[in-house]
C-alpha cells in the first residue's frame, strides 16, 4: 500500500490491533487490570463542530472498545457554559452517529455530575487540600511563576477549613460576583510542573448553562472535572492527545486525594493536516468572520462540512486506520486524505455524464425526432453495478473546452474537420462552427455522425484520439455546480494567528458554475446522491441548498490523484 512509503504519515499501521494504544490495552486485559474490562470515552467540549482531528480520536476510542468487547461512551465536557451551546451538542451527536459509531445508552455530560463534583470539592476542602482564593485573575497569574521561576503562595492559601467551606458554599449560593473568588487545589506553588501550582478547580460564572440552566453559578474547571468524570463512569482507559501529558500528574493527584478509581491515561499524537486548521477557535473565527458559509461549509474540515462535500464515513474511517496512531507529532498530507476518499468512491459510486460548461452540438445527419437509448456502464470497477440507458438525440451538449477552432499540436479533442468518439455512442465529426453574429462567440457546432460506429467503435478499425462525454439537450437536467480548492494558500495555516487568517484565504476556493447539464435520472434529491461525472471528478448533491427545482452539486474531489503520482515518482527513483 502506498502509504507505507511516505514519512509524512509514518507510524502508519493498517491493523489497529498493532497500534501502541492497543498494545497497552491488550496487556492490561491480559493482566486482569480493571477486571479485564475495557471502557473508553470520546469527550468533546460542545463549543464547536467536530472536525477530522476528532474523527481520529473517535475511531480510536470506539475502535479499541470494540476490539476488546467493551464499550465507548460519548461524554460532553460541558463545563464552560460561556462558550457552549445546544447547537454544538446536536451536531456532535449527529456527526458521531453518521461516522457509524454507537454509544448505546452511554451518553453522558460532565454537567450530569455537577453535584458529585461539588461534593468532591468539599471533600478536598475538608482534608485541607483545597482553599478559596480571593486574588484577582491577574494576580493569580502573576503569583503562578514561570517555567524558570517558582510561583509563590497566595496570601489566602492558609485560610481555615471552616472559612473555606463557608466561602465555597456562599460562592455556590450566588453571593459573590464573577471573578471575586475561586476554589484552588492546594498542591505545590514551586512544582516544576506548572499544572500542579495550585490549579483553579472552580470559578464563579453567573451564566445560564444549556443543560443545567441557572441551577449553578459556579462551574468546575475542565482539569478538575475530567478525571473525576472518568472515574465516576468507570472508564478504564482515558485516551487523549499529547498535550495532556503534563496534566496527568494533576489528574492523578485529584484521584489519589479523593481515593477513587483511576483510569489509565494514554496520550497519542493529534492529527495535523497541511493546508488545514484543526483548532475549534480558528474554525469558529472563519464562521464568525463570514469567510465560510457556516460550520458545514463544504470547504471546512468539519465532519458536517465533509459530509456535505460528499465524503463518506467509510473513507474517513479508512483514512484514520491508515494514518495510524503514534506518539510523535506528524503532519499528514491532505492529498492522502483525498486519495483515500477517491479509492472508496471509485469502487462504490455510479458513473454518469454531466457537462459543466456546455456548448451545443447539432448532428445534422441524425433524424430530428429520433431518440436512442445507449447502454452505459455504471461502474467499470464493479460489473455487479450493471448498466443504464442514456438517451441520445440530434442536439447534444459537450464541454466547451473540448472544442478548439484552431487547436495546438497536442490538442486531440474536437476541432473543425476532426473526428472524435462520444462516449458509448458514435463517432462524430465537426463540419462547421456557428457564431453569434453580434458577439462573434461560438454558439453551436454542426457535426455529422457515422451510424456504423454505434457503441463507440468503427467496424473499419479507424481510430480517434479522444472520447468526449455528452448529454442529450432535450433530456438534460440543469444544475448549479460548485468546484472547490484549498481554503488556505499556505501549507501551515495553523501557525498563522487567528486574526490574520483572512490574509491567507484562497480567493479561488469556491467557484460556482450555473447552467450545467446532467444526464437524466442520476440525481435523487431526497437521498443526496453521489456519483462520478466522467472526466470531471466525484460529485454529490448539496444536501443544504438543493431543491427539486434547483439542483446544486458539490465537487467532492477531482479525479487527478496527486498523492498517487507522488508515490509513483518515489517508487521509480
Ligand atoms: P480545540 O483545541 O480545537 O478546541 P480540543 O482538543 O479542545 O480542540 P475537544 O472537544 O476537547 O477539542 O476534543 C475532544 C477529543 O478529541 C479530545 O480527547 C481531543 O484530544 C481529541 N482531539 C481534538 N483534536 C484532535 C486532533 N486534531 N487529533 C486527534 N484528536 C483530537
Ligand atoms: Mg479541549
XYZ file of C-alpha atoms and ligand atoms in Angstrom:
605
model
C 0.000 0.000 0.000
C 1.302 3.430 -0.942
C 1.016 4.985 2.471
C 3.824 2.883 3.917
C 6.430 4.657 1.832
C 5.846 8.146 2.966
C 7.366 9.710 6.016
C 4.598 12.291 6.321
C 2.364 9.594 7.661
C 4.899 7.369 9.346
C 3.609 5.392 12.255
C 1.021 4.001 9.919
C -0.342 0.691 10.869
C -3.049 -0.978 8.881
C -4.001 -3.274 11.701
C -5.455 -1.372 14.620
C -4.534 -4.297 16.871
C -0.929 -3.251 16.418
C -1.038 0.388 17.442
C 0.724 1.243 20.679
C -2.515 2.141 22.452
C -3.937 -1.231 21.596
C -0.810 -2.967 22.870
C -1.165 -1.247 26.246
C -4.856 -2.108 26.467
C -4.218 -5.681 25.433
C -1.576 -6.081 28.151
C -3.997 -4.667 30.751
C -6.655 -7.132 29.653
C -4.158 -9.998 29.875
C -3.048 -8.876 33.327
C -6.634 -8.678 34.502
C -6.299 -4.960 35.297
C -9.754 -3.342 35.718
C -11.117 -6.890 35.940
C -10.298 -7.365 32.265
C -12.783 -4.649 31.318
C -12.230 -2.068 28.575
C -14.250 1.123 28.742
C -13.309 4.244 26.822
C -14.977 7.573 26.101
C -14.935 10.270 23.487
C -15.076 13.571 25.402
C -15.657 16.603 23.176
C -16.334 20.026 24.564
C -19.550 21.297 22.914
C -18.017 24.630 21.890
C -17.833 23.954 18.155
C -18.420 21.323 15.498
C -16.325 18.184 15.317
C -13.544 18.061 12.741
C -11.355 15.464 11.051
C -8.968 15.522 14.046
C -11.826 14.401 16.258
C -12.536 11.608 13.784
C -9.132 10.168 14.645
C -9.979 10.222 18.343
C -13.484 8.813 17.747
C -12.169 5.929 15.624
C -9.507 5.161 18.200
C -11.809 5.248 21.234
C -14.716 3.367 19.678
C -12.323 1.060 17.822
C -10.399 -0.004 20.946
C -13.616 -0.570 22.883
C -14.995 -2.735 20.080
C -11.726 -4.680 19.696
C -11.882 -5.699 23.349
C -15.644 -6.178 23.557
C -16.024 -3.237 25.885
C -17.856 -0.020 25.235
C -17.184 3.593 24.486
C -19.357 6.383 25.777
C -19.985 9.793 24.335
C -19.329 12.333 27.052
C -19.779 16.024 26.588
C -17.324 18.023 28.622
C -19.746 20.858 29.174
C -18.031 22.711 31.990
C -17.838 26.127 30.344
C -21.362 27.493 29.774
C -19.984 30.775 28.401
C -18.856 29.108 25.182
C -21.191 26.157 24.818
C -24.481 25.752 23.005
C -27.079 23.087 22.273
C -26.448 23.546 18.547
C -22.996 22.119 19.112
C -24.338 19.244 21.206
C -26.770 18.272 18.468
C -24.109 18.449 15.785
C -21.747 16.253 17.826
C -24.417 13.588 18.263
C -25.311 13.681 14.584
C -21.692 13.555 13.441
C -20.544 10.654 15.623
C -23.639 8.739 14.534
C -23.034 9.482 10.890
C -19.471 8.184 11.207
C -21.047 4.872 12.158
C -20.425 4.666 15.904
C -22.955 3.751 18.536
C -22.669 4.598 22.218
C -25.886 2.781 23.105
C -27.164 4.077 26.459
C -23.837 5.589 27.312
C -24.420 9.231 26.614
C -23.175 11.415 29.437
C -22.399 15.003 30.205
C -19.977 16.430 32.722
C -22.956 18.515 33.848
C -24.712 15.299 34.969
C -22.029 15.123 37.642
C -22.041 18.716 38.849
C -23.469 17.652 42.215
C -20.893 14.899 42.649
C -18.062 17.157 41.566
C -19.207 19.716 44.111
C -19.079 17.038 46.809
C -15.590 16.057 45.713
C -14.539 19.687 46.047
C -15.983 19.904 49.543
C -14.178 16.674 50.430
C -10.870 18.212 49.359
C -11.551 21.354 51.390
C -12.236 19.198 54.449
C -8.983 17.353 54.034
C -7.105 20.649 53.746
C -6.356 20.092 50.045
C -8.349 22.955 48.605
C -8.885 26.599 49.501
C -10.835 29.616 48.381
C -8.567 32.241 46.910
C -9.649 35.850 46.588
C -6.807 37.126 44.441
C -7.775 38.634 41.095
C -7.261 36.531 37.961
C -4.357 38.792 37.102
C -2.663 38.274 40.464
C -3.221 34.545 40.310
C -1.376 34.563 37.015
C 1.439 36.703 38.387
C 1.814 34.515 41.505
C 1.981 31.379 39.368
C 5.603 31.995 38.306
C 7.087 30.821 35.042
C 8.746 27.746 33.623
C 12.046 29.044 35.038
C 10.819 30.605 38.277
C 8.750 29.036 41.018
C 5.435 30.612 41.935
C 4.574 31.884 45.385
C 1.764 31.302 47.790
C -1.387 33.348 47.764
C -1.998 35.288 50.985
C -5.320 33.366 51.196
C -3.685 29.965 50.985
C -3.836 29.284 54.703
C -7.479 30.019 55.320
C -9.041 27.594 57.787
C -11.180 24.702 56.640
C -14.230 26.367 58.206
C -13.648 29.631 56.406
C -13.084 27.806 53.111
C -16.254 25.768 53.492
C -18.236 28.869 54.344
C -16.874 30.841 51.376
C -17.293 27.967 48.939
C -20.904 27.440 49.991
C -21.564 31.135 49.577
C -19.909 31.063 46.162
C -22.350 28.308 45.260
C -25.321 30.260 46.639
C -24.503 33.163 44.365
C -23.415 35.683 46.968
C -20.343 36.809 45.001
C -19.623 38.405 41.691
C -17.819 36.645 38.849
C -14.069 36.639 39.411
C -14.173 37.602 43.094
C -13.189 34.161 44.393
C -12.029 30.819 43.042
C -11.515 27.429 44.597
C -7.953 26.152 44.172
C -6.235 22.872 44.848
C -3.526 23.144 47.498
C -0.608 21.340 45.929
C 2.773 22.991 45.425
C 3.465 26.510 44.173
C 7.062 25.627 43.413
C 6.390 22.445 41.430
C 8.388 22.179 38.208
C 5.060 21.177 36.594
C 3.057 24.389 36.393
C -0.176 22.399 36.310
C 0.495 21.487 39.934
C 0.884 25.084 41.153
C -2.464 25.224 42.949
C -4.676 24.997 39.852
C -8.124 26.550 39.908
C -10.868 23.967 40.460
C -13.989 26.172 40.436
C -14.799 29.635 39.224
C -17.879 31.815 39.623
C -19.837 32.287 36.397
C -23.298 33.792 36.537
C -24.128 32.276 33.183
C -27.027 30.048 32.139
C -25.873 26.565 31.238
C -27.544 24.944 28.210
C -28.459 21.887 30.290
C -28.497 22.882 33.948
C -29.991 26.324 33.376
C -29.442 28.607 36.385
C -29.015 25.822 38.912
C -25.316 26.611 39.235
C -23.317 29.802 39.269
C -20.009 28.097 39.989
C -18.572 25.744 37.411
C -15.736 23.213 37.685
C -12.664 23.707 35.525
C -12.073 21.102 32.836
C -8.973 19.860 34.679
C -10.950 19.232 37.836
C -13.925 17.659 36.077
C -12.282 15.452 33.525
C -10.527 12.801 35.608
C -13.366 12.606 38.145
C -15.933 12.102 35.356
C -13.821 9.238 34.019
C -13.658 7.761 37.483
C -17.400 8.126 38.184
C -18.235 6.381 34.910
C -15.703 3.613 35.446
C -13.616 4.452 32.405
C -10.636 2.113 32.243
C -8.585 3.773 29.503
C -8.658 7.515 29.172
C -7.192 8.130 25.739
C -6.240 11.722 24.979
C -3.838 13.801 22.924
C -0.214 14.505 23.844
C -0.766 17.991 25.229
C -2.447 16.389 28.248
C 0.705 14.517 29.247
C 1.642 17.268 31.696
C -1.867 17.297 33.156
C -1.714 13.625 34.035
C 0.087 14.188 37.395
C -2.683 16.623 38.306
C -5.453 14.185 37.354
C -3.668 11.528 39.403
C -3.319 13.880 42.345
C -7.058 14.611 42.443
C -8.000 10.946 42.169
C -5.465 9.932 44.820
C -6.599 12.617 47.234
C -10.234 11.634 46.691
C -9.296 7.949 46.986
C -11.304 6.885 43.948
C -10.554 4.617 40.982
C -8.075 5.706 38.328
C -8.395 5.069 34.647
C -5.126 4.610 32.787
C -4.416 7.714 30.731
C -2.739 7.141 27.365
C -1.631 10.054 25.209
C -1.318 9.925 21.417
C -0.301 12.479 18.770
C -3.117 14.595 17.399
C -3.858 14.686 13.719
C -2.407 17.616 11.801
C -3.221 18.118 8.137
C -1.400 20.502 5.850
C -3.382 23.394 4.340
C -5.907 22.907 7.134
C -6.645 24.378 10.550
C -7.996 21.994 13.167
C -8.463 24.324 16.079
C -12.056 24.984 17.014
C -11.167 28.560 17.881
C -9.824 29.153 14.390
C -12.685 27.335 12.721
C -15.112 29.441 14.761
C -13.287 32.575 13.595
C -13.813 31.535 9.961
C -17.523 31.072 10.608
C -17.959 34.235 12.662
C -15.931 36.298 10.202
C -18.204 35.190 7.364
C -15.263 33.684 5.458
C -17.234 30.467 5.003
C -20.984 29.916 4.861
C -21.084 28.104 8.210
C -19.598 25.213 10.172
C -20.896 22.919 7.433
C -19.378 24.846 4.535
C -18.041 22.127 2.202
C -14.556 23.680 2.451
C -14.435 23.212 6.222
C -12.558 20.240 7.720
C -15.550 19.652 9.994
C -17.418 16.362 9.793
C -20.550 18.241 8.742
C -18.641 20.149 6.060
C -17.049 16.996 4.743
C -20.366 15.160 4.793
C -21.936 17.968 2.787
C -18.985 17.946 0.406
C -19.642 14.250 -0.274
C -17.090 12.443 1.905
C -18.185 9.012 3.051
C -17.913 7.720 6.618
C -16.108 4.666 5.251
C -13.401 6.814 3.677
C -12.885 8.840 6.850
C -12.618 5.699 8.962
C -10.234 4.106 6.481
C -8.108 7.258 6.490
C -7.777 7.089 10.270
C -6.934 3.422 10.066
C -4.178 4.115 7.555
C -2.566 7.077 9.303
C -2.357 5.021 12.457
C -1.745 6.149 15.998
C 1.638 7.227 17.291
C 3.337 9.232 19.999
C 5.140 11.504 17.582
C 3.552 14.594 16.040
C 3.404 14.464 12.248
C 1.647 16.366 9.524
C -0.464 14.306 7.162
C -0.683 15.364 3.543
C -4.190 16.456 2.601
C -3.656 14.688 -0.718
C -3.520 11.418 1.207
C -6.970 12.038 2.645
C -8.307 12.763 -0.822
C -6.552 9.690 -2.195
C -8.291 7.505 0.388
C -11.626 9.106 -0.410
C -11.143 8.626 -4.144
C -10.344 4.953 -3.658
C -13.611 4.425 -1.834
C -15.706 6.445 -4.268
C -14.057 4.784 -7.233
C -15.242 1.391 -6.047
C -18.687 2.384 -4.878
C -20.300 5.186 -6.866
C -22.019 5.237 -10.232
C -20.515 6.933 -13.226
C -22.594 9.460 -15.069
C -22.144 12.138 -17.687
C -22.509 15.814 -16.991
C -21.354 18.864 -18.908
C -20.179 21.711 -16.704
C -19.699 24.412 -19.354
C -21.914 23.337 -22.245
C -21.721 24.086 -25.932
C -24.450 22.873 -28.312
C -23.687 20.224 -30.873
C -26.195 19.555 -33.667
C -25.764 16.285 -35.504
C -27.057 17.337 -38.865
C -27.441 13.847 -40.354
C -29.266 12.444 -37.305
C -33.087 12.175 -37.647
C -34.871 15.138 -35.992
C -37.196 13.277 -33.666
C -35.190 10.138 -33.046
C -34.051 9.184 -29.551
C -31.855 6.165 -28.918
C -31.220 4.596 -25.539
C -27.498 3.950 -25.332
C -26.056 1.404 -22.879
C -23.584 2.824 -20.406
C -21.587 1.052 -17.701
C -22.358 2.137 -14.155
C -19.018 1.274 -12.638
C -16.144 -0.304 -14.581
C -14.663 -1.419 -11.219
C -17.725 -3.456 -10.339
C -19.747 -5.230 -13.004
C -22.418 -6.068 -10.426
C -23.414 -2.411 -10.523
C -24.753 -3.065 -14.026
C -25.570 -0.746 -16.882
C -28.041 2.024 -17.591
C -29.636 3.609 -20.653
C -28.624 7.107 -21.652
C -30.745 8.993 -24.200
C -29.006 10.151 -27.375
C -30.574 12.585 -29.833
C -29.832 15.105 -32.561
C -28.941 18.023 -30.277
C -26.356 17.413 -27.585
C -24.116 19.321 -25.215
C -20.415 18.749 -24.932
C -17.862 20.543 -22.787
C -16.953 23.924 -24.255
C -13.246 23.351 -23.738
C -13.396 20.007 -25.569
C -13.531 22.037 -28.782
C -10.914 24.373 -30.230
C -11.282 26.073 -33.560
C -7.567 26.376 -34.010
C -6.104 23.501 -31.969
C -2.452 23.464 -30.906
C -0.358 20.394 -31.647
C -1.204 18.261 -28.648
C -4.928 19.003 -28.553
C -6.653 15.809 -29.716
C -10.249 16.664 -28.950
C -12.819 18.155 -31.286
C -11.774 20.683 -33.939
C -13.093 21.602 -37.394
C -12.814 18.607 -39.729
C -11.783 16.294 -36.904
C -13.483 13.101 -35.732
C -13.856 12.073 -32.050
C -15.812 9.464 -30.124
C -18.814 10.337 -27.994
C -18.604 8.024 -25.000
C -20.657 4.807 -25.522
C -22.334 6.383 -28.571
C -20.908 7.283 -32.003
C -18.025 8.881 -33.816
C -18.852 12.462 -34.732
C -17.016 14.869 -36.994
C -17.124 18.654 -36.780
C -18.279 20.145 -40.075
C -18.822 23.798 -39.231
C -18.985 26.383 -36.472
C -21.937 28.721 -35.936
C -21.200 32.070 -34.316
C -23.366 34.664 -32.756
C -23.480 37.366 -35.458
C -23.209 40.124 -32.867
C -20.712 38.862 -30.314
C -18.774 36.520 -32.563
C -18.915 33.887 -29.828
C -19.221 30.247 -30.876
C -22.802 29.151 -30.281
C -23.095 25.805 -31.879
C -21.078 23.124 -33.605
C -22.546 21.387 -36.635
C -21.374 17.802 -36.783
C -22.128 14.587 -38.647
C -22.163 11.156 -37.066
C -21.221 7.795 -38.522
C -24.190 5.429 -37.932
C -21.849 2.434 -38.262
C -19.934 3.385 -35.107
C -22.697 2.735 -32.591
C -21.224 1.782 -29.213
C -18.222 3.957 -29.991
C -16.218 1.634 -32.283
C -15.635 1.789 -36.039
C -16.013 -1.554 -37.898
C -13.277 -0.482 -40.309
C -10.871 -0.130 -37.370
C -10.341 3.584 -37.829
C -9.136 5.233 -34.661
C -9.918 8.527 -32.975
C -7.732 10.135 -30.357
C -10.349 11.455 -27.954
C -13.519 10.320 -26.219
C -15.843 13.062 -25.022
C -18.685 12.998 -22.538
C -22.003 14.451 -23.673
C -25.612 14.957 -22.673
C -28.723 14.994 -24.854
C -30.059 18.585 -24.796
C -33.734 17.636 -24.735
C -33.206 15.262 -21.803
C -30.611 17.190 -19.788
C -31.219 18.157 -16.183
C -29.952 21.593 -15.137
C -27.742 22.046 -12.129
C -25.525 24.526 -10.386
C -22.090 23.083 -9.712
C -19.655 24.225 -7.024
C -15.982 23.498 -7.501
C -13.636 23.757 -4.553
C -9.997 24.384 -3.988
C -7.980 24.650 -0.772
C -9.290 27.188 1.698
C -5.795 28.456 2.511
C -2.901 29.436 0.316
C -0.195 28.403 2.792
C 0.828 24.911 3.790
C 0.789 25.598 7.524
C -2.195 27.855 8.263
C -2.234 26.523 11.840
C 0.836 28.667 12.560
C -0.917 31.861 11.450
C -2.605 33.857 14.242
C -6.399 33.757 14.226
C -6.736 37.467 13.440
C -4.600 37.047 10.303
C -6.444 34.063 8.835
C -8.271 36.299 6.367
C -4.921 37.200 4.789
C -4.155 33.639 3.768
C -7.559 32.674 2.391
C -7.549 31.356 -1.160
C -9.842 33.673 -3.181
C -10.463 30.819 -5.638
C -11.523 28.256 -3.028
C -15.089 28.275 -4.338
C -16.079 28.540 -7.960
C -19.750 28.393 -8.845
C -20.912 27.348 -12.305
C -24.521 27.819 -13.353
C -26.313 26.096 -16.210
C -24.547 22.761 -16.057
C -26.251 19.895 -17.886
C -26.611 16.457 -16.344
C -27.601 13.115 -17.722
C -31.211 12.461 -16.625
C -32.055 10.111 -13.796
C -28.837 10.301 -11.793
C -29.881 12.672 -9.039
C -32.210 11.736 -6.266
C -32.985 14.915 -4.353
C -34.172 13.081 -1.272
C -31.280 10.734 -0.750
C -28.374 13.037 -1.519
C -26.756 11.296 -4.450
C -23.056 10.770 -5.010
C -21.563 9.919 -8.386
C -18.593 10.370 -10.624
C -19.130 12.676 -13.561
C -16.838 11.174 -16.139
C -13.666 13.185 -16.669
C -14.781 15.825 -14.127
C -14.479 14.255 -10.721
C -16.668 12.941 -7.941
C -19.742 14.955 -7.096
C -22.519 14.889 -4.591
C -25.811 16.621 -4.253
C -25.627 19.554 -1.844
C -27.986 18.489 0.905
C -28.491 22.015 2.198
C -29.048 24.164 -0.880
C -30.654 21.705 -3.322
C -34.353 21.537 -4.007
C -36.435 19.680 -6.586
C -36.433 22.853 -8.741
C -32.809 23.787 -8.257
C -30.100 21.170 -8.026
C -26.744 22.066 -6.534
C -23.796 19.724 -6.852
C -20.561 19.892 -4.892
C -17.421 18.559 -6.453
C -16.221 16.285 -3.671
C -12.806 15.649 -5.169
C -11.170 15.791 -8.574
C -10.080 12.686 -10.456
C -6.429 13.674 -10.535
C -4.681 11.851 -7.753
C -1.660 13.912 -6.792
C -0.891 11.522 -3.943
C -0.692 8.509 -6.249
C 1.545 10.498 -8.585
C 3.968 11.436 -5.814
C 4.070 7.795 -4.705
C 4.764 6.591 -8.210
C 7.577 9.091 -8.626
C 9.081 7.989 -5.281
C 8.863 4.327 -6.188
C 10.615 4.708 -9.509
C 13.511 6.713 -8.070
P -9.577 22.579 20.194
O -8.231 22.733 20.824
O -9.621 22.840 18.746
O -10.677 23.244 20.967
P -9.956 20.241 21.635
O -8.909 19.218 21.693
O -10.037 21.128 22.822
O -9.859 21.026 20.290
P -12.194 18.713 22.390
O -13.604 18.937 22.075
O -11.740 18.887 23.787
O -11.364 19.628 21.399
O -11.717 17.309 21.838
C -12.351 16.092 22.151
C -11.371 14.988 21.971
O -10.866 14.969 20.643
C -10.183 15.152 22.896
O -9.912 13.905 23.514
C -9.079 15.579 21.993
O -7.856 15.108 22.478
C -9.467 14.940 20.662
N -8.930 15.727 19.554
C -9.126 17.034 19.307
N -8.423 17.424 18.224
C -7.767 16.338 17.770
C -6.872 16.083 16.691
N -6.502 17.045 15.853
N -6.402 14.827 16.525
C -6.778 13.852 17.368
N -7.602 14.010 18.403
C -8.103 15.241 18.616
Mg -10.321 20.525 24.741
